[in-house]
Short mmCIF file of C-alpha atoms in Angstrom, two decimals:
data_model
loop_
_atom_site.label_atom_id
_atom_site.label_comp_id
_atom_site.label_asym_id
_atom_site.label_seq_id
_atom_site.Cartn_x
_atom_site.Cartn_y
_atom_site.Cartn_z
CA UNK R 1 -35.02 -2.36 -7.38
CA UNK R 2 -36.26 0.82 -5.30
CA UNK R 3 -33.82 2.95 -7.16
CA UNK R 4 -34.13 1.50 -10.79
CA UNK R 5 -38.12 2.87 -9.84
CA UNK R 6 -37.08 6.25 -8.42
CA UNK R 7 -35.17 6.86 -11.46
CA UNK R 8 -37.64 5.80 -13.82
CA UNK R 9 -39.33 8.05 -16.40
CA UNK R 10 -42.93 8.82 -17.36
CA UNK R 11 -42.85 6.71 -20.22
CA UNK R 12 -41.91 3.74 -18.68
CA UNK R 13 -44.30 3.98 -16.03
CA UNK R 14 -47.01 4.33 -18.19
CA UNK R 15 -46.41 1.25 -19.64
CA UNK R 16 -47.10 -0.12 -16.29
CA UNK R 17 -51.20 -0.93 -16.44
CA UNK R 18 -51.57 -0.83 -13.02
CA UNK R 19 -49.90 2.75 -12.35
CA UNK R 20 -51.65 3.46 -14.97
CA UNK R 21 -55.31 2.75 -13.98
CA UNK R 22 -53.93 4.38 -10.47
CA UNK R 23 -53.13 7.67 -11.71
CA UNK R 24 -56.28 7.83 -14.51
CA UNK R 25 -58.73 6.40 -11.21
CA UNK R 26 -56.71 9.99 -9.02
CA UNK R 27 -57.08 12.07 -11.48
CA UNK R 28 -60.70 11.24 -11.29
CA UNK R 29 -61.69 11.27 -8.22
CA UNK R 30 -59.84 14.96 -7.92
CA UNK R 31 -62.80 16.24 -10.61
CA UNK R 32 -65.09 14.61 -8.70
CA UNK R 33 -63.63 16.60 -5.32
CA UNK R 34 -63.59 19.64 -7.30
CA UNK R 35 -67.15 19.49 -7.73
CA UNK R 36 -67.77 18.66 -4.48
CA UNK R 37 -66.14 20.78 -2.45
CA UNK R 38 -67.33 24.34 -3.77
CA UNK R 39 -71.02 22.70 -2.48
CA UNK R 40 -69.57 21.70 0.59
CA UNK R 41 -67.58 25.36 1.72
CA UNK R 42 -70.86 26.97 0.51
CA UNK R 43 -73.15 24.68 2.91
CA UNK R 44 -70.64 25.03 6.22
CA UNK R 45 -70.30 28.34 5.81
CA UNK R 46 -73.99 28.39 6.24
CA UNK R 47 -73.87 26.90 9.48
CA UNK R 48 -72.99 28.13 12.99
CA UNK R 49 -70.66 26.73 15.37
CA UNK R 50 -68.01 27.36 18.19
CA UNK R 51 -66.27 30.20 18.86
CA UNK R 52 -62.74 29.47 21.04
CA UNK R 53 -61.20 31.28 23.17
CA UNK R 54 -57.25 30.67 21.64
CA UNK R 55 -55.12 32.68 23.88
CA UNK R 56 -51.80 32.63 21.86
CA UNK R 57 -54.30 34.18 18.81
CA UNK R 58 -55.55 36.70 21.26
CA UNK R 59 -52.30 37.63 21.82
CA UNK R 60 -50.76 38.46 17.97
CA UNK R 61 -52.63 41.72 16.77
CA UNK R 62 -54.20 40.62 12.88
CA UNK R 63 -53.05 42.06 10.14
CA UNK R 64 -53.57 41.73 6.37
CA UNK R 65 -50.80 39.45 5.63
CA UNK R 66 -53.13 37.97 2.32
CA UNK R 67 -50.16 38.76 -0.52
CA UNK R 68 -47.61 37.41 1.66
CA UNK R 69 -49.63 33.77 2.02
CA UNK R 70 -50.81 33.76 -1.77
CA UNK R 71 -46.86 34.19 -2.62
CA UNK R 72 -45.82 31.38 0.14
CA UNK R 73 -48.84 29.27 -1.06
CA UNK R 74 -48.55 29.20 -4.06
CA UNK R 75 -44.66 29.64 -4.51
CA UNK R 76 -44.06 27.17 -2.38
CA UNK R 77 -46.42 24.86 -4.23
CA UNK R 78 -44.65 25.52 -7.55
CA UNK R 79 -40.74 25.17 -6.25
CA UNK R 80 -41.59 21.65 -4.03
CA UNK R 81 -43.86 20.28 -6.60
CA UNK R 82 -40.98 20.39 -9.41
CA UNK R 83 -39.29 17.19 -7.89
CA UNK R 84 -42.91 15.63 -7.13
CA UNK R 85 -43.58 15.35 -11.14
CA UNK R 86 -39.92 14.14 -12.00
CA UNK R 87 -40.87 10.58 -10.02
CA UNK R 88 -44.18 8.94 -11.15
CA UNK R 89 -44.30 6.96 -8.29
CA UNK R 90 -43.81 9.50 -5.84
CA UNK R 91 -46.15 11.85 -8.06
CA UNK R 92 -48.79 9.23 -7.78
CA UNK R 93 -48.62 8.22 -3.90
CA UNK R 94 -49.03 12.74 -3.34
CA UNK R 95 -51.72 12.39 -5.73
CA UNK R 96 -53.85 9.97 -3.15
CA UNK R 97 -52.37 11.39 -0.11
CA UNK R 98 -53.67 14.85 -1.30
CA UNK R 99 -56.95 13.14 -2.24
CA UNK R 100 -57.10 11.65 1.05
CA UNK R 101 -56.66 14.30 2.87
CA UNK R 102 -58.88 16.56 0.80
CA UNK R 103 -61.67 13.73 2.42
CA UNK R 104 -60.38 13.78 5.92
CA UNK R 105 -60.82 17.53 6.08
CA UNK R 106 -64.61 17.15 4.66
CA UNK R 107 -64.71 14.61 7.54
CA UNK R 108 -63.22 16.91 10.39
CA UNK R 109 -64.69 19.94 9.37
CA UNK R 110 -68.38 18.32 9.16
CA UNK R 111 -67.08 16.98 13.11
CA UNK R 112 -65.60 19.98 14.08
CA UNK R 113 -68.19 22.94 13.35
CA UNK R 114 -66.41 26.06 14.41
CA UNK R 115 -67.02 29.95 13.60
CA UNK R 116 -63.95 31.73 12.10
CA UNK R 117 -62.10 33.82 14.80
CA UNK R 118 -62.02 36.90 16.28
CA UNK R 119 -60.44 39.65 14.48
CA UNK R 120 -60.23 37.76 11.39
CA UNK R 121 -59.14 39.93 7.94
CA UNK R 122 -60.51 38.76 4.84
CA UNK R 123 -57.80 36.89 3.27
CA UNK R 124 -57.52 37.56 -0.71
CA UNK R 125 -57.14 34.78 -2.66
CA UNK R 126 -58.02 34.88 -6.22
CA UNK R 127 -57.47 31.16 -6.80
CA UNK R 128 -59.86 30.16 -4.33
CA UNK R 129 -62.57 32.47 -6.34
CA UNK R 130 -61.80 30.34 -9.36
CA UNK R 131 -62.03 27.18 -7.84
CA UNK R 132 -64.85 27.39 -4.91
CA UNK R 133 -66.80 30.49 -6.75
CA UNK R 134 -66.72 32.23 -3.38
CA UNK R 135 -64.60 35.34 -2.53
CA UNK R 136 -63.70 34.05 0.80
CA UNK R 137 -64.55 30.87 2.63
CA UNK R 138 -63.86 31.51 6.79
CA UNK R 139 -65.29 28.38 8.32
CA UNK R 140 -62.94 25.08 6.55
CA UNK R 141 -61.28 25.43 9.91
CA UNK R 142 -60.42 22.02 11.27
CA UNK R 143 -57.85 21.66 10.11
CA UNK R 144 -55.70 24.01 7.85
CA UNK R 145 -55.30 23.18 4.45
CA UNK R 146 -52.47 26.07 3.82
CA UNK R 147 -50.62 24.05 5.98
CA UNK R 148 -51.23 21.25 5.37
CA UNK R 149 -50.30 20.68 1.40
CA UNK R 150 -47.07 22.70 2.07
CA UNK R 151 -46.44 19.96 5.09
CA UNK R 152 -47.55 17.09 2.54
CA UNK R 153 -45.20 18.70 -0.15
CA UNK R 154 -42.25 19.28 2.04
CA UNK R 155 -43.01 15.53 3.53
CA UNK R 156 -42.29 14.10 0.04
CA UNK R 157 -39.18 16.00 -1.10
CA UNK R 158 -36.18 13.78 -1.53
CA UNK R 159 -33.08 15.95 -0.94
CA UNK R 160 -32.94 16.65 2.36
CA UNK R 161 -32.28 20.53 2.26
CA UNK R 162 -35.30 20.13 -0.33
CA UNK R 163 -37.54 19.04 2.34
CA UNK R 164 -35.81 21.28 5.70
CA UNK R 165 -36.41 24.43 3.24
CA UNK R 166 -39.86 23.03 2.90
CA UNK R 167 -40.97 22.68 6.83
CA UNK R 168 -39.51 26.35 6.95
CA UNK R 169 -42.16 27.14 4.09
CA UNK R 170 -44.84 25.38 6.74
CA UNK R 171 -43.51 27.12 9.80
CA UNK R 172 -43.63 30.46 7.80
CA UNK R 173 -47.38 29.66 6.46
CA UNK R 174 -48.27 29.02 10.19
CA UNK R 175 -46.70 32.51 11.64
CA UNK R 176 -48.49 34.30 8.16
CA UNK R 177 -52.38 32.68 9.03
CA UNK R 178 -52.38 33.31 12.69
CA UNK R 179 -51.61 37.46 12.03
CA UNK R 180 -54.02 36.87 9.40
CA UNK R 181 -56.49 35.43 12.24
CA UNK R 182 -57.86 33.07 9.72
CA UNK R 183 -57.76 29.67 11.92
CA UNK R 184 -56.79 29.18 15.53
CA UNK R 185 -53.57 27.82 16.51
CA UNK R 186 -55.14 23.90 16.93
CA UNK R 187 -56.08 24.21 13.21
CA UNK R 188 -52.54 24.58 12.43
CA UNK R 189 -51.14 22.41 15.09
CA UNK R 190 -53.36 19.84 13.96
CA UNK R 191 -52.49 19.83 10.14
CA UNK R 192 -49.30 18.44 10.01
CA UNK R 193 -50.47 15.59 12.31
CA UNK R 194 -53.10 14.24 9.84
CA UNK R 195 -51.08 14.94 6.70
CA UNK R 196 -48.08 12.72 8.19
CA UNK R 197 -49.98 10.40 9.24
CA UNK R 198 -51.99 9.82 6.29
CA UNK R 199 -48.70 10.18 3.74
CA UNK R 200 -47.18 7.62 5.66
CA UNK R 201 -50.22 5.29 5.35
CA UNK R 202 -50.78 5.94 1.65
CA UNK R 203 -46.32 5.66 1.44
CA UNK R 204 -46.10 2.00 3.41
CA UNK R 205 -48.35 0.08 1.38
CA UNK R 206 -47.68 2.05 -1.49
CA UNK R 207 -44.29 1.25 -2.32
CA UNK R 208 -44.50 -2.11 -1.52
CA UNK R 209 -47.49 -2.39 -4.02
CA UNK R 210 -45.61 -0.64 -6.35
CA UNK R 211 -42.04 -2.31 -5.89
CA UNK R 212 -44.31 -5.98 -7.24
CA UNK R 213 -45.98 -3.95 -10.21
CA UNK R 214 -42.89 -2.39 -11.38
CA UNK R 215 -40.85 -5.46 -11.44
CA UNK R 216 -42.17 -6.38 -14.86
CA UNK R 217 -41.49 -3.11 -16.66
CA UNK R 218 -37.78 -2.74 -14.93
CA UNK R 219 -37.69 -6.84 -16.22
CA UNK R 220 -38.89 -5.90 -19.74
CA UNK R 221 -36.64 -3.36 -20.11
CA UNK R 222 -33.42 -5.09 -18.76
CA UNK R 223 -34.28 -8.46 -21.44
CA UNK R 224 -34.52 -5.51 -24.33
#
């Protein structure tokens, strides 16, 4: 049953009603996120908080590293995501996991107020102008969210190489921010802990939910 799902196409799966009011209900709440969240940048960075004293950061010298990250960011994005929308199932549990996350980093961030730190460059990033309507955001520190959609990305990949290529993508993205001086090293430490262990919370459940909804549209199309 698990692989009749993996290998099943969009079409099918839409005929599912309940991964379809699942995806429709995601894609939702992400355009109610994307309204959110240029409010909520634009209010922390507002605030003041901590400055810490990160030793291994006061050891690498910064640098402007900003073309490098867009092109890993965004690259990487692009080449991991192309297996994510093959599967609709596995499309649909990054979908909440990214969702999910999205909320736990309003949650840590609003915990965790922290001023960027020292000898930070200002990291170009035209995307984020688009979407936030800021031309650089320096306090979503706790935790990374660089890191942590590559990690999320990499986490869901399939083929094996797919996904070890993918954590070298994360390692790389961690090196690139820290000579950019844009978080501290516990941001980035940090990220890959929340994203696993929310993907494997949203995964779990997830598949068995899914597994008991599919079973009528693998049974439909086996009696056709």
């Amino acid at each position: 049953m698990k692989n009749q799902i993996s290998a099943m196409s969009w079409r099918e799966a839409w005929t599912n009603v309940a991964f379809r009011s699942r995806l429709l209900l995601g894609i939702g709440v992400m355009g109610l996120l994307a309204f959110f969240l240029p409010v909520f940048f634009a209010e922390i960075e507002q605030r003041d908080g901590l400055m810490l004293n990160d030793e291994l950061l006061n050891l690498i010298p910064s640098y402007d590293v900003s073309l490098v990250i867009f092109i890993v960011l965004y690259g990487g994005i692009l080449w991991l995501i192309r297996d994510v929308v093959k599967n609709p199932l596995t499309f649909l549990m990054v979908l909440w996991a990214y969702i999910f996350l999205c909320v736990c980093r309003i949650v840590t961030i609003s915990l965790v107020p922290l001023n960027p730190p020292a000898g930070l460059v200002e990291m170009w990033d035209p995307m984020s102008i688009f979407f936030y309507h800021t031309k650089m955001i320096t306090k979503d520190l706790f935790f990374s969210g660089h890191t942590s959609i590559l990690f999320l990305l990499a986490l869901c990949q399939h083929n094996t190489q797919r996904k070890l290529r993918g954590f070298v993508l994360v390692f790389l993205m961690a090196i690139l921010l820290l000579i950019q001086h844009v978080h501290y090293t516990i941001d980035i430490l940090a990220a890959p802990v929340f994203t696993a262990l929310l993907w494997y919370l949203i995964k779990v459940p997830g598949m068995q939910l899914s597994l008991s909804n599919f079973k009528t549209v693998t049974g439909s199309r086996s009696i056709e």
